[in-house]
PDB file of C-alpha atoms in Angstrom:
ATOM      1  CA  MET A1106     162.938 147.833  84.680  1.00 90.00           C
ATOM      2  CA  LYS A1107     162.067 151.225  85.792  1.00 94.00           C
ATOM      3  CA  ALA A1108     163.677 152.024  89.159  1.00 97.00           C
ATOM      4  CA  LYS A1109     164.447 154.893  91.293  1.00 97.00           C
ATOM      5  CA  ILE A1110     168.079 155.351  91.985  1.00 96.00           C
ATOM      6  CA  VAL A1111     169.330 156.428  95.387  1.00 97.00           C
ATOM      7  CA  GLN A1112     173.104 156.796  96.377  1.00 95.00           C
ATOM      8  CA  LEU A1113     173.398 155.612  99.977  1.00 96.00           C
ATOM      9  CA  SER A1114     176.070 158.344 100.595  1.00 94.00           C
ATOM     10  CA  SER A1115     173.339 161.060 100.114  1.00 95.00           C
ATOM     11  CA  VAL A1116     170.920 159.249 102.701  1.00 97.00           C
ATOM     12  CA  ALA A1117     171.055 160.716 106.219  1.00 97.00           C
ATOM     13  CA  MET A1118     171.149 158.638 109.042  1.00 97.00           C
ATOM     14  CA  THR A1119     168.271 158.503 111.491  1.00 95.00           C
ATOM     15  CA  PRO A1120     168.750 159.598 115.110  1.00 94.00           C
ATOM     16  CA  MET A1121     168.119 156.141 116.279  1.00 93.00           C
ATOM     17  CA  ALA A1122     170.656 154.806 113.619  1.00 95.00           C
ATOM     18  CA  LEU A1123     173.190 157.447 114.957  1.00 96.00           C
ATOM     19  CA  LYS A1124     172.544 156.217 118.508  1.00 94.00           C
ATOM     20  CA  ILE A1125     172.823 152.608 117.915  1.00 94.00           C
ATOM     21  CA  ARG A1126     176.030 153.154 115.700  1.00 96.00           C
ATOM     22  CA  ALA A1127     177.591 155.230 118.686  1.00 96.00           C
ATOM     23  CA  GLN A1128     176.743 152.417 121.207  1.00 94.00           C
ATOM     24  CA  ARG A1129     178.695 149.927 119.180  1.00 94.00           C
ATOM     25  CA  ASP A1130     181.517 152.344 118.697  1.00 96.00           C
ATOM     26  CA  ALA A1131     181.765 152.735 122.352  1.00 96.00           C
ATOM     27  CA  ARG A1132     181.642 148.991 122.886  1.00 93.00           C
ATOM     28  CA  TRP A1133     183.962 147.574 119.971  1.00 93.00           C
ATOM     29  CA  GLY A1134     185.998 150.699 118.958  1.00 96.00           C
ATOM     30  CA  GLU A1135     185.032 152.828 116.209  1.00 94.00           C
ATOM     31  CA  ALA A1136     187.350 151.190 113.699  1.00 94.00           C
ATOM     32  CA  VAL A1137     186.218 147.586 114.504  1.00 95.00           C
ATOM     33  CA  ALA A1138     182.504 148.561 114.787  1.00 95.00           C
ATOM     34  CA  ARG A1139     182.434 150.276 111.395  1.00 93.00           C
ATOM     35  CA  LYS A1140     184.485 147.613 109.625  1.00 93.00           C
ATOM     36  CA  ASN A1141     182.024 145.030 110.805  1.00 93.00           C
ATOM     37  CA  PHE A1142     178.858 147.180 109.950  1.00 95.00           C
ATOM     38  CA  PRO A1143     179.881 150.071 107.677  1.00 94.00           C
ATOM     39  CA  ASP A1144     178.275 153.392 107.370  1.00 95.00           C
ATOM     40  CA  TYR A1145     176.383 152.372 104.286  1.00 94.00           C
ATOM     41  CA  GLU A1146     174.591 149.514 105.987  1.00 95.00           C
ATOM     42  CA  TRP A1147     173.194 152.378 108.388  1.00 97.00           C
ATOM     43  CA  GLN A1148     172.313 154.418 105.507  1.00 97.00           C
ATOM     44  CA  ARG A1149     170.259 151.456 103.986  1.00 96.00           C
ATOM     45  CA  LEU A1150     168.435 150.725 107.180  1.00 96.00           C
ATOM     46  CA  SER A1151     167.582 154.506 107.549  1.00 97.00           C
ATOM     47  CA  TYR A1152     166.510 154.707 104.023  1.00 97.00           C
ATOM     48  CA  VAL A1153     163.963 151.499 104.625  1.00 96.00           C
ATOM     49  CA  GLY A1154     162.894 152.777 108.145  1.00 94.00           C
ATOM     50  CA  ARG A1155     161.658 155.907 106.533  1.00 94.00           C
ATOM     51  CA  ARG A1156     159.662 153.861 104.026  1.00 93.00           C
ATOM     52  CA  LEU A1157     157.621 152.371 107.005  1.00 91.00           C
ATOM     53  CA  LYS A1158     154.933 155.134 107.401  1.00 81.00           C
ATOM     54  CA  GLY A1159     153.211 153.462 110.173  1.00 76.00           C
ATOM     55  CA  SER A1160     150.109 151.408 110.259  1.00 82.00           C
ATOM     56  CA  PRO A1161     148.216 149.270 112.852  1.00 92.00           C
ATOM     57  CA  SER A1162     150.476 146.150 112.514  1.00 96.00           C
ATOM     58  CA  LEU A1163     153.884 145.161 111.076  1.00 96.00           C
ATOM     59  CA  LEU A1164     155.521 141.616 110.347  1.00 97.00           C
ATOM     60  CA  GLU A1165     159.201 141.846 109.872  1.00 96.00           C
ATOM     61  CA  VAL A1166     160.816 138.869 108.315  1.00 97.00           C
ATOM     62  CA  GLY A1167     164.472 138.218 108.781  1.00 94.00           C
ATOM     63  CA  PRO A1168     165.404 140.986 111.469  1.00 91.00           C
ATOM     64  CA  GLY A1169     169.155 140.148 111.380  1.00 89.00           C
ATOM     65  CA  ARG A1170     170.924 141.885 114.143  1.00 89.00           C
ATOM     66  CA  GLY A1171     167.864 143.620 115.234  1.00 90.00           C
ATOM     67  CA  PHE A1172     169.083 147.106 114.342  1.00 92.00           C
ATOM     68  CA  LEU A1173     166.311 148.056 112.081  1.00 93.00           C
ATOM     69  CA  SER A1174     163.792 146.419 114.570  1.00 92.00           C
ATOM     70  CA  ARG A1175     165.005 148.746 117.309  1.00 90.00           C
ATOM     71  CA  MET A1176     164.971 151.809 114.961  1.00 91.00           C
ATOM     72  CA  ILE A1177     161.098 150.866 114.322  1.00 90.00           C
ATOM     73  CA  ALA A1178     160.152 150.236 117.913  1.00 88.00           C
ATOM     74  CA  LYS A1179     161.622 153.433 119.038  1.00 84.00           C
ATOM     75  CA  GLY A1180     159.495 155.337 116.563  1.00 82.00           C
ATOM     76  CA  GLY A1181     156.270 153.917 117.928  1.00 83.00           C
ATOM     77  CA  ARG A1182     154.628 153.651 114.458  1.00 84.00           C
ATOM     78  CA  TYR A1183     153.031 150.240 114.763  1.00 91.00           C
ATOM     79  CA  ALA A1184     150.502 149.230 117.472  1.00 90.00           C
ATOM     80  CA  ARG A1185     151.709 145.568 116.822  1.00 93.00           C
ATOM     81  CA  HIS A1186     155.077 144.817 115.713  1.00 93.00           C
ATOM     82  CA  GLU A1187     156.023 140.997 115.237  1.00 95.00           C
ATOM     83  CA  VAL A1188     159.288 139.703 114.011  1.00 94.00           C
ATOM     84  CA  VAL A1189     159.894 136.079 112.438  1.00 95.00           C
ATOM     85  CA  ASP A1190     163.155 134.270 111.940  1.00 94.00           C
ATOM     86  CA  VAL A1191     164.378 130.926 111.799  1.00 93.00           C
ATOM     87  CA  ALA A1192     166.976 131.479 114.651  1.00 89.00           C
ATOM     88  CA  GLU A1193     166.445 130.797 118.191  1.00 87.00           C
ATOM     89  CA  ALA A1194     165.011 133.628 120.099  1.00 82.00           C
ATOM     90  CA  PRO A1195     167.707 135.856 121.824  1.00 80.00           C
ATOM     91  CA  LYS A1196     167.858 135.806 125.773  1.00 77.00           C
ATOM     92  CA  SER A1197     166.459 139.290 125.654  1.00 76.00           C
ATOM     93  CA  VAL A1198     163.911 139.937 122.904  1.00 79.00           C
ATOM     94  CA  ALA A1199     163.407 143.344 124.081  1.00 72.00           C
ATOM     95  CA  GLY A1200     167.089 144.140 124.201  1.00 77.00           C
ATOM     96  CA  ARG A1201     167.537 142.794 120.809  1.00 80.00           C
ATOM     97  CA  PHE A1202     164.562 144.016 118.787  1.00 83.00           C
ATOM     98  CA  GLY A1203     163.059 146.646 120.974  1.00 79.00           C
ATOM     99  CA  PRO A1204     160.189 146.970 123.812  1.00 79.00           C
ATOM    100  CA  LYS A1205     156.619 145.307 122.878  1.00 84.00           C
ATOM    101  CA  VAL A1206     157.996 143.426 119.798  1.00 90.00           C
ATOM    102  CA  VAL A1207     156.906 139.993 119.749  1.00 91.00           C
ATOM    103  CA  TYR A1208     159.541 137.289 118.508  1.00 92.00           C
ATOM    104  CA  ARG A1209     158.639 133.941 116.725  1.00 92.00           C
ATOM    105  CA  ARG A1210     160.802 131.338 115.235  1.00 94.00           C
ATOM    106  CA  GLN A1211     159.267 130.360 112.089  1.00 95.00           C
ATOM    107  CA  SER A1212     160.313 130.022 108.565  1.00 96.00           C
ATOM    108  CA  VAL A1213     158.960 132.356 105.778  1.00 97.00           C
ATOM    109  CA  THR A1214     157.902 129.493 103.932  1.00 98.00           C
ATOM    110  CA  ASP A1215     155.517 128.396 106.447  1.00 97.00           C
ATOM    111  CA  LEU A1216     153.771 131.467 108.330  1.00 97.00           C
ATOM    112  CA  THR A1217     150.985 130.634 110.648  1.00 96.00           C
ATOM    113  CA  ASP A1218     149.112 133.935 110.472  1.00 97.00           C
ATOM    114  CA  ALA A1219     145.777 134.331 109.008  1.00 97.00           C
ATOM    115  CA  ASP A1220     145.267 135.928 105.630  1.00 97.00           C
ATOM    116  CA  GLY A1221     145.939 139.776 105.664  1.00 96.00           C
ATOM    117  CA  ALA A1222     147.031 139.579 109.280  1.00 97.00           C
ATOM    118  CA  PHE A1223     149.430 142.598 108.942  1.00 97.00           C
ATOM    119  CA  ASP A1224     149.008 145.989 107.219  1.00 96.00           C
ATOM    120  CA  THR A1225     152.526 146.090 106.438  1.00 96.00           C
ATOM    121  CA  VAL A1226     155.064 143.110 105.865  1.00 97.00           C
ATOM    122  CA  LEU A1227     158.823 143.652 105.702  1.00 97.00           C
ATOM    123  CA  CYS A1228     161.240 140.968 104.424  1.00 98.00           C
ATOM    124  CA  THR A1229     165.009 142.065 104.360  1.00 96.00           C
ATOM    125  CA  HIS A1230     167.663 139.790 102.712  1.00 94.00           C
ATOM    126  CA  VAL A1231     166.094 136.524 102.997  1.00 97.00           C
ATOM    127  CA  LEU A1232     164.753 135.167  99.741  1.00 98.00           C
ATOM    128  CA  GLU A1233     168.173 135.216  98.130  1.00 97.00           C
ATOM    129  CA  ARG A1234     169.080 132.376 100.524  1.00 97.00           C
ATOM    130  CA  LEU A1235     166.278 130.144  99.393  1.00 97.00           C
ATOM    131  CA  ASP A1236     165.996 127.471  96.565  1.00 97.00           C
ATOM    132  CA  ASP A1237     163.450 127.885  93.779  1.00 97.00           C
ATOM    133  CA  GLU A1238     160.724 126.050  95.594  1.00 98.00           C
ATOM    134  CA  GLU A1239     161.282 127.574  98.983  1.00 98.00           C
ATOM    135  CA  LEU A1240     161.319 131.134  97.086  1.00 98.00           C
ATOM    136  CA  ALA A1241     157.835 130.376  95.380  1.00 98.00           C
ATOM    137  CA  ARG A1242     156.432 129.487  98.766  1.00 98.00           C
ATOM    138  CA  ALA A1243     157.938 132.459 100.539  1.00 98.00           C
ATOM    139  CA  LEU A1244     156.478 134.968  98.317  1.00 98.00           C
ATOM    140  CA  ASP A1245     153.234 133.256  98.406  1.00 98.00           C
ATOM    141  CA  GLN A1246     153.155 133.271 102.095  1.00 98.00           C
ATOM    142  CA  LEU A1247     154.391 137.090 102.421  1.00 98.00           C
ATOM    143  CA  ARG A1248     151.572 138.148  99.768  1.00 98.00           C
ATOM    144  CA  ARG A1249     149.069 135.943 101.837  1.00 97.00           C
ATOM    145  CA  VAL A1250     149.555 137.668 105.287  1.00 98.00           C
ATOM    146  CA  CYS A1251     150.005 141.012 103.859  1.00 97.00           C
ATOM    147  CA  ALA A1252     146.942 143.395 103.755  1.00 96.00           C
ATOM    148  CA  ARG A1253     148.289 146.642 102.253  1.00 95.00           C
ATOM    149  CA  ARG A1254     152.119 146.968 101.798  1.00 96.00           C
ATOM    150  CA  LEU A1255     154.905 144.443 101.213  1.00 97.00           C
ATOM    151  CA  ILE A1256     158.380 145.733 101.257  1.00 97.00           C
ATOM    152  CA  ILE A1257     161.204 143.402 100.273  1.00 98.00           C
ATOM    153  CA  THR A1258     165.063 144.216 100.062  1.00 98.00           C
ATOM    154  CA  LEU A1259     167.517 142.012  97.982  1.00 97.00           C
ATOM    155  CA  PRO A1260     170.993 142.097  96.612  1.00 97.00           C
ATOM    156  CA  PHE A1261     170.683 143.194  93.038  1.00 97.00           C
ATOM    157  CA  ALA A1262     172.384 141.519  90.101  1.00 95.00           C
ATOM    158  CA  GLN A1263     175.215 139.768  92.240  1.00 95.00           C
ATOM    159  CA  PRO A1264     178.236 138.621  90.387  1.00 93.00           C
ATOM    160  CA  LEU A1265     178.641 135.084  89.230  1.00 93.00           C
ATOM    161  CA  PRO A1266     179.367 132.326  90.727  1.00 95.00           C
ATOM    162  CA  LEU A1267     177.148 133.121  93.769  1.00 94.00           C
ATOM    163  CA  PRO A1268     178.833 132.078  97.069  1.00 94.00           C
ATOM    164  CA  ASP A1269     177.490 128.685  98.607  1.00 95.00           C
ATOM    165  CA  TYR A1270     175.114 130.422 100.849  1.00 94.00           C
ATOM    166  CA  LEU A1271     173.358 132.240  98.281  1.00 96.00           C
ATOM    167  CA  HIS A1272     170.713 130.169  96.034  1.00 97.00           C
ATOM    168  CA  GLN A1273     169.009 133.196  94.010  1.00 97.00           C
ATOM    169  CA  ARG A1274     170.417 136.018  91.642  1.00 97.00           C
ATOM    170  CA  PHE A1275     167.882 138.933  91.299  1.00 98.00           C
ATOM    171  CA  ASP A1276     168.554 140.643  87.809  1.00 97.00           C
ATOM    172  CA  THR A1277     166.082 143.014  86.150  1.00 97.00           C
ATOM    173  CA  GLU A1278     164.578 140.168  84.342  1.00 97.00           C
ATOM    174  CA  THR A1279     163.947 137.969  87.463  1.00 98.00           C
ATOM    175  CA  LEU A1280     162.755 140.995  89.353  1.00 98.00           C
ATOM    176  CA  GLU A1281     160.147 141.728  86.747  1.00 97.00           C
ATOM    177  CA  ALA A1282     159.076 138.253  86.494  1.00 97.00           C
ATOM    178  CA  LEU A1283     158.623 137.772  90.194  1.00 98.00           C
ATOM    179  CA  PHE A1284     157.275 141.383  91.068  1.00 98.00           C
ATOM    180  CA  PRO A1285     155.082 142.334  87.904  1.00 97.00           C
ATOM    181  CA  THR A1286     153.232 145.063  89.780  1.00 96.00           C
ATOM    182  CA  GLY A1287     156.257 146.085  92.072  1.00 97.00           C
ATOM    183  CA  ALA A1288     157.931 149.448  92.348  1.00 97.00           C
ATOM    184  CA  PHE A1289     161.712 149.325  92.448  1.00 98.00           C
ATOM    185  CA  THR A1290     164.491 151.272  94.308  1.00 98.00           C
ATOM    186  CA  LEU A1291     168.125 150.699  93.585  1.00 97.00           C
ATOM    187  CA  LEU A1292     170.359 151.720  96.475  1.00 97.00           C
ATOM    188  CA  PHE A1293     174.021 152.212  95.541  1.00 95.00           C
ATOM    189  CA  LYS A1294     177.079 151.895  97.724  1.00 92.00           C
ATOM    190  CA  GLU A1295     180.389 153.669  97.605  1.00 82.00           C
ATOM    191  CA  PRO A1296     182.553 152.478  96.110  1.00 73.00           C
ATOM    192  CA  VAL A1297     180.289 151.770  93.084  1.00 69.00           C
ATOM    193  CA  THR A1298     181.994 148.432  92.436  1.00 73.00           C
ATOM    194  CA  ARG A1299     179.890 147.073  95.449  1.00 83.00           C
ATOM    195  CA  VAL A1300     176.752 145.012  94.850  1.00 92.00           C
ATOM    196  CA  PRO A1301     173.633 147.351  95.053  1.00 95.00           C
ATOM    197  CA  TRP A1302     170.570 146.665  96.899  1.00 97.00           C
ATOM    198  CA  VAL A1303     167.046 146.648  95.415  1.00 98.00           C
ATOM    199  CA  VAL A1304     164.025 147.577  97.281  1.00 98.00           C
ATOM    200  CA  VAL A1305     160.725 146.114  95.995  1.00 98.00           C
ATOM    201  CA  GLU A1306     157.382 147.578  97.157  1.00 98.00           C
ATOM    202  CA  GLU A1307     154.001 145.938  96.304  1.00 97.00           C
ATOM    203  CA  HIS A1308     150.781 147.848  97.333  1.00 95.00           C
ATOM    204  CA  LYS A1309     147.343 146.162  97.614  1.00 86.00           C
ATOM    205  CA  ALA A1310     143.999 147.904  96.913  1.00 75.00           C
ATOM    206  CA  VAL A1311     142.095 148.557 100.039  1.00 67.00           C
ATOM    207  CA  ALA A1312     138.431 147.530  99.492  1.00 59.00           C
TER     208      ALA A1312
END
């Protein structure tokens, strides 16, 4: 598998990532906040955020704590930014995900959007939690609603046995089979013994 290699220690955090990190440091204390969400996580979000060049619409699947959502919303690169997750909506959607972000409680295996509804679709750390049938449906749905650019982040080649909450292992052979036209970037943490992440990008030709 041909892949670009990125050492996260060399990735500069975006100004918004630094701002949110500082807010968490002030609230929880630096030691606790950074143990809970280490710098390499902020560097990962910063790297992925920079891959989002901006377009009329973005669907974000699996927003987690909403840090990347806020970073994206602050940049104002998308006229329409929608977030999908299986969890109930937080009390303040704007506070968690950013102003003008639309939140929907929905599964990635059953998206209700029209074909090609979003120029960009971003799915972060969701697919590894699905069984084989769900994974196939999820990929079909993500590709169906994506008009131009699909970006997916996953753990790469996790050690076996997998923990109970993970159902997929994405090694080189699996990635090449699932994403035959994909471009791959491996994000390495420090120390290097930690499981790296892989960013997969698929592009659709514009008619």
